[in-house]
Structures are given as C-alpha cells and as structure tokens.
Coordinates of C-alpha atoms in Angstrom, one line a residue:
M26 CA -110.0 79.0 84.9
R27 CA -111.6 77.9 81.6
K28 CA -108.4 76.2 80.6
W29 CA -108.6 74.1 83.9
V30 CA -112.1 73.0 82.8
S31 CA -110.6 72.0 79.5
L32 CA -107.9 70.0 81.2
F33 CA -110.4 68.3 83.4
F34 CA -112.4 67.0 80.4
L35 CA -109.2 66.1 78.5
S36 CA -108.1 64.0 81.5
L37 CA -111.4 62.1 81.2
I38 CA -110.5 61.3 77.5
L39 CA -107.1 60.0 78.5
I40 CA -107.9 58.2 81.7
F41 CA -111.2 56.4 81.0
P42 CA -109.8 53.9 78.4
S43 CA -107.0 52.8 80.7
A44 CA -109.6 51.4 83.1
A45 CA -111.8 49.9 80.4
E46 CA -112.3 46.5 78.9
S47 CA -112.6 46.1 75.2
L48 CA -115.8 44.9 73.7
E49 CA -115.5 41.5 72.2
P50 CA -116.4 40.6 69.6
E51 CA -119.1 43.3 69.0
Y52 CA -118.5 45.3 65.8
R53 CA -118.6 49.1 65.9
E54 CA -118.0 51.4 62.9
F55 CA -115.7 54.4 63.0
H56 CA -118.0 57.2 61.9
I57 CA -115.4 59.6 60.5
L58 CA -117.9 61.8 58.7
K59 CA -118.9 65.3 59.9
T60 CA -122.5 64.5 59.2
E61 CA -123.7 62.9 62.4
E62 CA -125.4 59.5 62.8
A63 CA -128.6 59.0 64.8
T64 CA -127.3 55.7 66.2
T65 CA -125.6 55.6 69.6
V66 CA -122.7 53.6 71.2
G67 CA -125.0 51.7 73.6
Q68 CA -125.4 52.0 77.4
G69 CA -122.2 51.6 79.4
N70 CA -120.0 51.6 76.3
L71 CA -117.2 54.1 75.7
R72 CA -115.8 55.0 72.2
T73 CA -112.5 56.8 71.9
E74 CA -111.3 58.4 68.7
I75 CA -108.0 60.1 67.9
E76 CA -107.6 61.9 64.5
F77 CA -104.9 63.9 62.8
G78 CA -105.6 66.2 59.9
V79 CA -104.9 69.3 57.8
T80 CA -107.3 71.8 56.3
K81 CA -106.6 74.5 53.6
Q82 CA -108.8 77.3 54.8
P83 CA -110.6 79.9 52.5
D84 CA -107.8 82.5 53.2
A85 CA -105.2 79.9 51.9
S86 CA -103.8 79.3 55.4
E87 CA -103.2 75.8 56.7
L88 CA -104.8 74.5 59.9
Y89 CA -103.5 71.3 61.5
S90 CA -105.3 69.3 64.1
I91 CA -102.6 67.4 66.0
P92 CA -104.6 65.8 67.5
R93 CA -108.4 65.8 67.7
L94 CA -109.6 63.7 70.6
R95 CA -113.1 62.5 71.0
L96 CA -114.7 60.6 73.9
T97 CA -118.3 59.2 73.6
Y98 CA -120.1 57.5 76.5
G99 CA -123.4 55.7 76.2
L100 CA -125.7 57.1 78.9
S101 CA -128.4 54.7 77.8
D102 CA -129.3 52.6 74.7
W103 CA -130.5 55.8 73.0
A104 CA -128.5 58.7 74.5
D105 CA -124.8 59.6 74.3
L106 CA -122.5 62.2 76.0
E107 CA -119.5 63.3 73.9
F108 CA -116.4 65.4 74.5
E109 CA -114.3 66.7 71.6
Y110 CA -111.0 68.6 71.9
D111 CA -108.5 69.9 69.4
F112 CA -104.9 71.1 69.5
F113 CA -104.2 73.4 66.5
V114 CA -101.2 74.5 64.5
V115 CA -101.9 77.3 62.0
R116 CA -99.7 78.6 59.2
D117 CA -99.9 81.8 57.1
T118 CA -103.3 82.8 58.4
T119 CA -104.8 86.4 58.4
F120 CA -107.3 87.8 60.9
V121 CA -108.5 91.1 62.3
K122 CA -108.0 92.2 65.9
F123 CA -111.1 93.8 67.5
P124 CA -111.9 96.5 68.4
T125 CA -108.7 98.1 66.9
G126 CA -109.3 96.7 63.4
E127 CA -105.6 95.8 63.1
I128 CA -105.0 93.2 60.4
V129 CA -102.5 90.4 61.2
S130 CA -101.1 88.7 58.2
D131 CA -99.0 85.6 57.6
H132 CA -99.5 84.5 61.2
D133 CA -98.0 81.2 62.5
D134 CA -99.0 79.8 65.8
E135 CA -99.7 76.7 67.9
S136 CA -102.4 76.6 70.6
T137 CA -105.2 74.8 72.3
G138 CA -108.4 74.6 70.4
D139 CA -111.9 74.7 71.8
L140 CA -113.7 72.0 73.8
R141 CA -117.1 70.8 72.5
V142 CA -119.6 69.0 74.7
K143 CA -122.4 67.1 72.8
V144 CA -125.5 65.4 74.0
K145 CA -127.3 63.1 71.6
M146 CA -130.8 61.6 72.1
S147 CA -132.2 59.1 69.6
P148 CA -135.4 57.7 71.2
Y149 CA -137.5 57.2 68.0
E150 CA -137.1 54.1 65.9
F151 CA -139.6 53.3 63.2
G152 CA -139.1 50.8 60.4
R153 CA -135.6 51.1 59.1
N154 CA -135.2 54.6 60.4
R155 CA -133.9 56.2 63.6
L156 CA -134.6 59.8 64.5
G157 CA -132.6 61.8 67.0
F158 CA -131.5 65.2 68.2
E159 CA -128.1 66.6 69.2
A160 CA -127.1 69.7 71.1
T161 CA -123.5 71.0 71.1
T162 CA -121.9 73.6 73.3
K163 CA -118.5 75.1 72.5
F164 CA -116.3 76.1 75.5
P165 CA -114.2 79.0 74.1
M166 CA -110.7 77.8 75.0
A167 CA -108.9 78.9 71.8
D168 CA -107.3 82.3 71.7
R169 CA -108.4 84.6 68.8
D170 CA -105.1 86.5 68.9
E171 CA -103.4 83.2 68.0
G172 CA -105.6 82.7 65.0
V173 CA -107.1 79.4 66.1
G174 CA -110.6 80.4 67.3
T175 CA -113.1 83.1 68.0
N176 CA -113.0 83.1 71.8
E177 CA -116.8 83.2 71.6
T178 CA -119.3 80.7 72.9
D179 CA -121.2 78.8 70.3
F180 CA -124.3 76.6 70.4
V181 CA -125.4 74.1 67.8
W182 CA -128.5 71.9 67.6
Q183 CA -129.6 69.6 64.8
F184 CA -132.0 66.8 64.0
L185 CA -130.6 63.5 62.9
L186 CA -132.1 60.7 60.7
T187 CA -130.3 57.4 60.0
S188 CA -131.8 54.8 57.8
D189 CA -130.6 51.2 57.5
W190 CA -130.9 49.8 53.9
G191 CA -128.8 46.7 54.5
R192 CA -125.3 47.2 53.3
L193 CA -126.1 50.9 52.9
L194 CA -126.7 53.4 55.8
T195 CA -127.8 56.9 55.1
H196 CA -127.7 60.0 57.4
L197 CA -129.5 63.3 57.1
N198 CA -128.8 66.3 59.4
A199 CA -130.6 69.7 59.6
G200 CA -130.3 72.3 62.3
M201 CA -129.0 75.7 63.4
A202 CA -125.6 77.0 64.5
I203 CA -125.7 80.0 66.8
I204 CA -122.2 81.5 66.5
G205 CA -120.8 84.3 68.7
D206 CA -119.7 87.2 66.5
P207 CA -116.1 88.3 67.4
A208 CA -116.5 91.5 65.5
E209 CA -119.5 92.9 67.5
N210 CA -120.4 92.8 71.1
R211 CA -123.8 91.5 72.1
N212 CA -124.3 89.7 68.7
Q213 CA -124.5 86.3 67.2
R214 CA -124.8 85.0 63.7
D215 CA -127.3 82.2 63.0
F216 CA -126.5 79.7 60.3
L217 CA -128.7 76.9 58.9
I218 CA -126.6 73.7 58.8
L219 CA -127.3 70.7 56.5
G220 CA -125.6 67.4 55.9
A221 CA -126.2 64.2 53.9
G222 CA -124.0 61.2 54.4
A223 CA -123.8 57.5 53.4
E224 CA -121.9 54.4 54.5
Y225 CA -121.6 51.3 52.2
G226 CA -120.2 48.0 53.3
L227 CA -117.7 47.0 50.6
T228 CA -116.8 43.8 52.5
D229 CA -117.5 42.5 56.0
S230 CA -114.7 44.8 57.3
L231 CA -114.2 47.7 54.8
T232 CA -116.7 50.5 54.7
L233 CA -116.9 53.3 52.1
M234 CA -118.2 56.6 53.3
A235 CA -119.3 59.8 51.5
E236 CA -121.1 63.1 52.4
I237 CA -122.0 66.6 51.4
N238 CA -122.5 69.1 54.2
G239 CA -122.5 72.9 54.6
S240 CA -124.1 76.0 56.1
T241 CA -125.7 79.1 55.0
W242 CA -127.2 82.3 56.5
S243 CA -130.5 84.1 56.2
E244 CA -128.7 87.4 55.7
N245 CA -126.5 86.6 52.7
G246 CA -123.6 88.8 51.8
E247 CA -120.0 89.6 52.7
K248 CA -120.7 89.7 56.4
G249 CA -121.8 86.1 56.5
F250 CA -118.7 84.7 54.7
T251 CA -115.9 83.3 56.9
D252 CA -112.2 83.0 55.8
N253 CA -110.8 80.9 58.6
I254 CA -111.5 79.5 62.1
A255 CA -110.7 82.8 63.7
E256 CA -113.9 84.2 62.2
A257 CA -116.2 81.3 62.7
S258 CA -116.6 77.5 62.3
H259 CA -119.6 78.1 60.0
G260 CA -120.3 80.6 57.3
S261 CA -122.6 81.6 54.5
W262 CA -122.8 79.4 51.4
R263 CA -120.3 76.8 52.6
A264 CA -120.4 73.4 50.9
M265 CA -118.0 70.5 51.3
G266 CA -117.9 67.1 49.8
S267 CA -116.0 64.2 51.5
I268 CA -115.1 60.6 50.8
G269 CA -113.6 58.1 53.3
L270 CA -112.7 54.5 54.0
T271 CA -112.6 52.7 57.3
G272 CA -111.3 49.2 58.2
P273 CA -110.1 47.1 61.1
I274 CA -106.8 46.8 62.9
G275 CA -107.0 43.5 64.8
N276 CA -110.3 42.7 66.6
D277 CA -110.8 45.9 68.5
W278 CA -109.5 49.0 66.6
R279 CA -110.8 50.7 63.5
W280 CA -108.8 53.0 61.2
G281 CA -110.3 55.7 59.0
L282 CA -109.1 58.0 56.2
L283 CA -111.1 60.9 54.8
A284 CA -110.5 63.5 52.1
R285 CA -112.6 66.7 51.8
K286 CA -113.0 69.2 48.9
G287 CA -114.7 72.6 49.1
L288 CA -117.4 73.0 46.5
N289 CA -117.3 76.9 46.3
N290 CA -115.1 79.9 47.1
H291 CA -116.4 80.4 50.6
T292 CA -115.5 76.9 51.9
D293 CA -112.3 75.3 53.0
D294 CA -110.4 74.5 49.8
W295 CA -109.5 70.9 50.8
G296 CA -108.7 68.7 53.8
V297 CA -107.4 65.3 54.7
Q298 CA -107.6 63.4 58.0
G299 CA -106.9 60.0 59.4
G300 CA -107.5 58.4 62.8
L301 CA -108.2 55.4 65.0
S302 CA -111.3 54.4 67.0
R303 CA -112.1 51.8 69.6
V304 CA -115.1 50.9 71.7
W305 CA -114.7 49.8 75.3
G306 CA -117.1 48.2 77.7
I307 CA -116.8 50.1 81.0
G308 CA -120.3 49.6 82.3
G309 CA -122.0 52.1 84.5
S310 CA -124.4 52.4 87.5
E311 CA -127.7 50.6 86.9
E312 CA -129.3 52.3 89.9
P313 CA -131.4 55.4 89.1
A314 CA -130.1 58.7 90.5
A315 CA -133.0 59.2 92.9
A316 CA -133.5 59.2 96.6
E317 CA -134.3 55.8 98.0
E318 CA -138.0 56.3 98.7
E319 CA -138.5 57.8 95.2
R320 CA -137.4 54.6 93.3
R321 CA -140.9 53.4 92.5
P322 CA -142.4 51.7 89.5
D323 CA -144.6 54.8 88.8
P324 CA -142.7 58.1 88.5
E325 CA -143.3 60.4 91.4
T326 CA -143.2 64.2 90.9
F327 CA -140.1 65.7 92.5
F328 CA -140.3 69.5 92.6
N329 CA -137.2 71.5 93.5
P330 CA -138.2 75.2 93.3
M331 CA -134.8 76.5 94.5
K332 CA -131.7 77.7 92.6
T333 CA -129.3 75.1 94.0
A334 CA -129.7 71.9 92.0
T335 CA -129.9 68.4 93.4
A336 CA -127.9 65.4 92.0
Y337 CA -131.1 63.4 91.6
T338 CA -132.5 63.0 88.1
I339 CA -135.9 62.6 86.5
G340 CA -135.7 58.9 85.7
E341 CA -135.2 57.2 82.3
R342 CA -137.9 58.0 79.8
N343 CA -139.8 60.1 82.3
F344 CA -141.1 63.6 81.2
H345 CA -141.0 66.5 83.7
L346 CA -142.8 69.8 83.5
E347 CA -142.4 72.9 85.7
L348 CA -144.4 76.1 85.2
A349 CA -143.8 79.1 87.5
A350 CA -144.2 82.9 87.8
D351 CA -141.3 84.8 89.3
Y352 CA -140.5 88.3 90.6
I353 CA -137.0 89.7 91.0
N354 CA -136.1 93.1 92.5
Q355 CA -132.8 93.6 90.7
P356 CA -129.7 95.3 92.2
D357 CA -130.4 98.5 90.4
D358 CA -133.9 98.5 92.1
S359 CA -135.7 97.8 88.9
D360 CA -138.5 95.1 88.7
L361 CA -138.2 92.0 86.6
Y362 CA -141.2 89.7 86.1
V363 CA -140.9 86.2 84.6
L364 CA -144.3 85.3 83.2
P365 CA -144.1 82.4 82.6
D366 CA -141.0 80.5 83.6
L367 CA -141.3 77.1 81.8
T368 CA -139.0 74.1 82.2
V369 CA -139.5 70.8 80.4
G370 CA -137.2 67.8 81.1
W371 CA -136.6 64.3 79.8
G372 CA -134.8 61.4 81.5
I373 CA -132.3 60.2 78.9
G374 CA -130.8 57.5 81.2
P375 CA -131.1 56.0 84.7
W376 CA -128.9 58.8 86.0
A377 CA -129.0 61.5 83.3
D378 CA -131.5 64.0 82.0
F379 CA -131.9 66.9 79.6
Q380 CA -133.9 70.0 80.3
V381 CA -134.9 73.2 78.4
Q382 CA -136.0 76.4 80.2
L383 CA -137.9 79.1 78.4
Q384 CA -139.0 82.5 79.8
Y385 CA -141.0 85.5 78.9
L386 CA -139.9 88.7 80.7
M387 CA -141.2 92.1 81.7
V388 CA -139.1 94.8 83.2
R389 CA -140.2 98.0 84.9
N390 CA -138.0 101.1 85.6
S391 CA -134.9 99.3 84.3
K392 CA -131.6 100.8 83.1
R393 CA -128.9 100.2 80.5
F394 CA -125.2 100.8 81.4
D395 CA -122.0 101.4 79.5
S396 CA -118.7 99.7 80.3
S397 CA -117.8 102.2 83.0
G398 CA -121.1 101.6 84.8
A399 CA -122.6 104.9 83.8
V400 CA -126.4 104.9 82.9
I401 CA -127.0 105.4 79.2
E402 CA -130.8 104.8 79.3
E403 CA -133.2 104.6 82.2
D404 CA -136.9 104.1 83.1
I405 CA -137.1 101.3 80.6
D406 CA -140.5 99.4 80.5
E407 CA -140.4 96.5 78.1
T408 CA -141.7 93.0 77.6
G409 CA -140.2 90.2 75.4
Q410 CA -138.8 86.7 75.3
G411 CA -136.0 85.8 77.6
D412 CA -133.1 83.6 77.0
A413 CA -133.4 79.9 76.5
W414 CA -131.4 77.6 78.8
A415 CA -130.3 74.0 77.9
K416 CA -129.4 71.9 80.9
F417 CA -127.7 68.5 80.9
K418 CA -127.3 66.7 84.3
F419 CA -125.5 63.4 84.9
S420 CA -125.1 61.7 88.3
P421 CA -123.3 58.4 87.8
F422 CA -121.6 58.1 91.2
D423 CA -123.4 56.6 94.2
L424 CA -121.0 57.2 97.1
R425 CA -121.2 56.4 100.7
C426 CA -121.8 60.1 101.4
G427 CA -124.5 60.5 98.7
R428 CA -125.1 60.9 95.0
L429 CA -122.4 62.7 93.1
G430 CA -123.0 64.3 89.7
A431 CA -122.5 67.4 87.5
E432 CA -124.6 69.8 85.5
L433 CA -123.7 71.6 82.2
I434 CA -125.9 74.6 81.4
T435 CA -125.8 76.6 78.2
K436 CA -127.6 80.0 77.8
V437 CA -128.8 80.5 74.2
P438 CA -129.1 84.3 73.9
S439 CA -132.6 85.2 72.7
A440 CA -133.4 88.1 75.0
D441 CA -132.9 91.6 73.5
D442 CA -130.3 93.7 75.3
K443 CA -131.8 97.0 73.9
D444 CA -135.0 96.2 75.8
A445 CA -133.0 95.6 79.0
L446 CA -134.0 91.9 79.0
G447 CA -130.6 90.2 78.7
T448 CA -126.9 90.6 77.6
D449 CA -127.4 89.1 74.1
E450 CA -124.3 87.0 75.0
A451 CA -123.9 83.2 75.3
D452 CA -123.1 81.8 78.7
I453 CA -122.0 78.5 80.0
V454 CA -122.3 77.1 83.6
F455 CA -120.6 74.0 84.8
R456 CA -121.1 72.8 88.4
G457 CA -120.6 69.7 90.6
L458 CA -123.5 68.4 92.6
L459 CA -123.6 66.3 95.8
S460 CA -126.9 65.1 97.3
T461 CA -127.1 63.2 100.6
D462 CA -130.2 61.4 101.8
W463 CA -129.8 61.2 105.6
S464 CA -132.5 58.5 105.9
E465 CA -129.8 56.1 104.7
F466 CA -127.8 56.9 107.9
Y467 CA -130.6 57.7 110.4
P468 CA -133.7 55.8 109.1
D469 CA -135.6 55.8 112.5
S470 CA -134.9 59.4 113.6
L471 CA -136.1 62.9 112.7
L472 CA -132.8 63.5 110.9
G473 CA -133.9 60.8 108.4
R474 CA -136.4 63.3 107.0
L475 CA -133.5 65.6 105.8
K476 CA -131.7 65.7 102.5
T477 CA -128.8 68.1 101.8
H478 CA -127.4 69.3 98.5
L479 CA -124.1 71.1 97.7
N480 CA -123.2 72.8 94.4
A481 CA -119.9 74.3 93.3
G482 CA -118.7 75.3 89.9
I483 CA -117.9 78.0 87.3
A484 CA -120.1 80.4 85.3
I485 CA -118.5 81.6 82.0
Q486 CA -120.5 84.7 81.1
G487 CA -120.1 86.5 77.8
N488 CA -118.7 90.0 78.5
P489 CA -121.2 92.5 76.8
Y490 CA -118.6 95.3 76.9
K491 CA -115.5 93.7 75.4
H492 CA -114.9 91.8 72.1
S493 CA -114.3 88.1 72.3
S494 CA -114.2 88.1 76.1
Q495 CA -115.9 86.3 79.0
N496 CA -116.1 86.8 82.7
D497 CA -115.4 83.7 84.9
L498 CA -117.2 83.5 88.2
F499 CA -117.2 80.9 91.0
I500 CA -120.8 79.8 91.8
W501 CA -121.9 77.9 94.9
G502 CA -125.0 76.7 96.7
V503 CA -126.0 74.9 99.9
L504 CA -129.6 73.5 100.1
A505 CA -131.5 71.6 102.7
E506 CA -135.0 70.0 102.3
Y507 CA -136.9 68.7 105.3
E508 CA -140.1 66.6 105.2
L509 CA -142.4 68.4 107.7
L510 CA -145.2 66.0 106.9
E511 CA -145.5 63.0 104.5
S512 CA -146.5 65.4 101.7
L513 CA -145.2 68.8 102.8
T514 CA -141.5 69.8 102.4
L515 CA -139.6 72.8 103.7
W516 CA -136.6 74.1 101.7
A517 CA -133.8 76.4 102.8
E518 CA -130.7 77.5 100.9
L519 CA -127.8 79.9 100.7
E520 CA -126.4 80.5 97.2
G521 CA -124.2 83.0 95.4
S522 CA -121.3 83.9 93.1
N523 CA -117.9 85.5 93.4
G524 CA -115.5 87.0 90.9
G525 CA -116.0 89.1 87.8
P526 CA -117.7 92.5 87.9
T527 CA -120.7 93.5 90.0
I528 CA -123.9 93.8 87.9
G529 CA -126.9 96.1 88.0
N530 CA -129.5 93.9 86.2
V531 CA -129.8 91.1 83.6
T532 CA -128.4 93.4 80.8
E533 CA -125.0 92.9 82.5
G534 CA -125.3 89.2 83.6
V535 CA -127.1 86.6 85.6
Y536 CA -124.2 86.2 88.1
G537 CA -122.2 88.9 89.7
D538 CA -119.4 89.5 92.2
D539 CA -120.3 89.2 95.9
F540 CA -123.8 87.8 95.2
I541 CA -125.3 86.0 98.2
E542 CA -129.0 85.2 98.6
A543 CA -130.9 83.3 101.3
R544 CA -134.0 81.6 100.2
L545 CA -136.9 79.6 101.8
G546 CA -139.4 77.4 100.0
L547 CA -142.3 75.1 100.6
T548 CA -143.7 72.4 98.3
G549 CA -146.7 70.1 98.6
P550 CA -149.5 68.3 96.7
F551 CA -152.9 69.4 95.6
P552 CA -155.3 67.6 98.0
L553 CA -158.7 66.4 96.9
I554 CA -158.3 67.6 93.3
D555 CA -158.5 64.5 91.1
F556 CA -157.2 66.0 87.8
L557 CA -154.1 67.4 89.7
D558 CA -153.2 64.0 91.2
D559 CA -149.5 63.8 91.8
W560 CA -149.0 67.5 90.8
K561 CA -146.9 69.5 93.2
W562 CA -147.0 73.2 94.1
G563 CA -144.1 75.3 95.3
V564 CA -143.5 78.8 96.6
T565 CA -140.2 80.5 97.4
A566 CA -139.0 83.9 98.7
S567 CA -135.4 85.2 99.0
A568 CA -133.5 88.1 100.4
G569 CA -130.1 89.5 99.3
M570 CA -127.4 89.3 101.9
T571 CA -125.1 91.9 100.3
S572 CA -125.6 95.3 98.6
E573 CA -124.5 93.7 95.3
S574 CA -127.2 91.0 95.4
R575 CA -130.8 91.1 94.3
D576 CA -132.8 92.8 97.0
W577 CA -135.5 90.1 97.1
T578 CA -137.3 87.6 94.9
A579 CA -140.4 85.5 95.0
S580 CA -141.9 82.7 92.9
V581 CA -144.9 80.3 92.7
G582 CA -145.1 77.3 90.5
V583 CA -146.4 73.8 89.8
S584 CA -144.7 70.6 88.6
H585 CA -145.6 67.2 87.3
T586 CA -143.7 64.1 86.1
W587 CA -145.1 61.6 83.6
G588 CA -143.8 58.1 82.7
L589 CA -143.6 57.7 79.0

C-alpha cells in the first residue's frame, strides 16, 4: 500500500505542470544545492525540477538517480510544500541483511527510491536576512534488500537563514536528522546536520553556486559511520564540498550542473548531477479553509477535541493552542495518563497549517510483550516524555459537497519503549479529509446547525519486532458536530483502524487491527471570565466497540486562537 501512496504523489509531480501556465517574465533561480534556501516560490506558484546524477558511495559502489523529481508548491508567500522522489540504479554495492547478518557483496539492482515530503516556513524577514524552518518526512519506499534504502522512516528538521548581499546570496542550515536504524529494532540514530552555501550572479543569467555540507553524531565511532544509502542517508563525520552553475533555456526554463567531492573517508567520494527547473503559475484558492460563519476579521477559537480531523484550518498567520489531560484504559487493561497533552499550531496559508503535539505520559500496571505476544515484563509503573507528533494539513479544494483536504502526520519517536511508553519507532499517517457545513444547504432549518467530517487514510507504523519493517493499517473516522446553542457544541464520532496486528498497549502501536471506538464530546466558552475571553473548553468520553479496542477513554482540555 505504501507504493500506492508513492505513486499518488508521483502522479501529482507529473500531472500538475500539464495544467499550469508559465510565469512570465518573472525570474526564478534553480537552487541545485543540497543546502536549503530560506526563500520560497511564492503563493500559487509551482516549481518542477528533474535531475539526473551519479554518486560514488563510501563503499566504492555507484548510485545513479534516474531521475530525481521534485515538485514545490507555494502555500503562501512564506510557506512551501515539496515532494521529492528518486528512482535508483546501484552497481557493486555491499550491505548486510538483518537480522541474519548475511553480507551481500557486488550487488547490482534497479528500484524505486524513497519519497520525501517537506514543509518549509520562512515568516521572519529582517534587514537583508530571511529566517525559516523546514521539516522533512521520508516515506520508506525503497527496499533494503535491493541496496537502495534502509526501509526505515526518517525525520529531518533544520533552521534556514538566507542573506541577500546584492549579487551574492548566502545560505546557512543547522538541524537534526533522526534516522531509523536498520540494524536494531526500536532504535534511531540522531545526527547533527550543517550546511553553508552561496550563490553569485556572474551575469544577469548565469549563477555560480558553491557549498559545504555534512553531518556528524554525538556518539562518534564505527557505529555512526555509513558506507552507502542502504545504511543511512547521513552519517558521522561526513563532509562534502560542491560547486555548480545554472543558466537559462529560453524564457522559462533553467538548467543546472553540479559537481561534488567528499572531504574525508566517511563521505561519498564524488558525485555529479544535472537538471532542469521551471516555475509555473497555477494559482490556488484564495478562500480560507474555514466554515462560513468562522470567516471573520478576528480569529475565532475553533476547538475540535475529537480524534477525527476536520478539513478546516487555523487561518493564515493565526496561532492555535490546545492543552488537555487524557486518560486511556488500554486493551491490556493497563492505565495510560497523558498529563499534559499540548498542541500548538500555526496557519501557514489561507488553507494550510502546521501543528506540533507534545505529551508527557504515565502508565500504571502496564506490560511489555515479545513478537509472539507473550508477556516479558508486567506491572510496569513509569512516567516520562511521550512521542512528538508533527502534523501538516492542507485543504485547497472547496467543492459543492464541502471542503476537501489531506493531513500528513509524522511521529518522531521520543518515548522509551523500555518504560512501556511507546514503540521507539517512527510512524507516518496520511489521511484524506472532507468537511461539510450543512448551513450552506439548509440555512433556515435545524439541519443548518450540523457539520459532518469524514476521514480515510493509511497509518504506516514501524514494526517494533522486525528489522526494517512497517505495518500498514487502514484508518477511518466519521464525525458530526451540532450547535446546541450559539456557544455550545455537541460532538459524536465513530473511528477506528483495520489491518496489521492487534495491539495490547502503546509499546506495540497507536493503531491496531479491528479498532473501533465511539466517542462523545462537548465544547463551549468560559462565560463571565474576562481573561478567558474566546477560550474554549472541551470534554470527551469514548467506549471501545470491539475486544481489541481501548476499553474507554476520557479527556478534558482548553483551546485558544490568536491572530499574529
């Protein structure tokens, strides 16, 4: 199923340009460097890039990208969404099969690479400088047994600084790469990544580019070194220098050539690549992705305390906060407390937002299991940080039946599996969203107080019991909200998941087979409390509908939205 997700995103890369109009005569540079720029493509603009290249890896094997496709869309004037996909050919590579330890040498293969989804936000501009942030999620599409990837989920975040000195542009990057470890279950390796790049306008149309970038690890030594892409895309003490040149082809296209050279023994020996780039003006919806009565000059707090997501977004440049306390009676009858459950969100466009969810967990009478389901430890009482969740939602389509969008969620593993607080595996969730405001169809009836929301998608959960493996589950949700009074809203939902193994608690996964839960909720304002003006409170309670589901859950929380 993950390959179908890859094909879906690849189809976007190939289809979008055919329906687009070229930007004329606006000039856009082909940024061929690995060091990222903080500048964006502009709202409603689409940049397509196709590259071909070859890399001599540290193990002396050759890795060909034929091709690398990149699609970047401007969500707003300061936020981009990017998809990057590779098809690889590898020659004479060597890798180790896990868990057997078998060494495969002189391996030749051709296979799909991974799909990377990137969200860039660059809202801060001061003087000649622009400061931004980029988050990248790698969908593990490449097969490790073919020598072209790790088959592990990776997550990368980095800060970006671009400075305009006239003919010279400089770029600085610093961040962290959280790389799934194919050699060990429930483990990741964290690398510090750095980059410094420059662009210099030789003429009005030719640009010279250069950079130095690399990565290192806090625990230096042999374990942190990587010999090829089947071990990791980053490694300890990697440093690469690059130089490139870009120029025009006609009025619309840009060409680019780049040569790379490794600066030490633990880096790719050398690499060359060339490609083409073009920017298209395809536009986009100017209407905010909000229900009709919520499109007001001042942001209104919209609090959805349920699991099923709505297609509505926060609103451009609005800041959203949710603070909750949760209780979950897990399928193994242990108790899980979330104290607190904190979500912060930012509207990065009229119909796109980015959210981060952080949790602190406490378990009582929990268990740990082996791959057969046998209990290896019980009566676990522990507290500690939970996983971090990064969520990106975009809802560009305003249809007759409602607002249509999608949400991409990445779980960054920070909970300790030995304390029964998580799997210590990276997960990815992708789901489609459809929200319908029935007041648009029945404005003068009681049915006009109803909004409905449908979710359907896939959860790719890291398998804690098998090397370089994930479990794919179908997830779904049906949610209704009804305005009982002008300020009081009743919520009801049915949500669940199917496929993959059944789970006993969060040490095995968030979603499990034959999960079905029914949930009720109520939200409203704080009356007569001035300093809580426009804050919302919310309470929920759920019951499991199958023996494999959580027996029951409850939550209480508050929410507020600020216009920045």
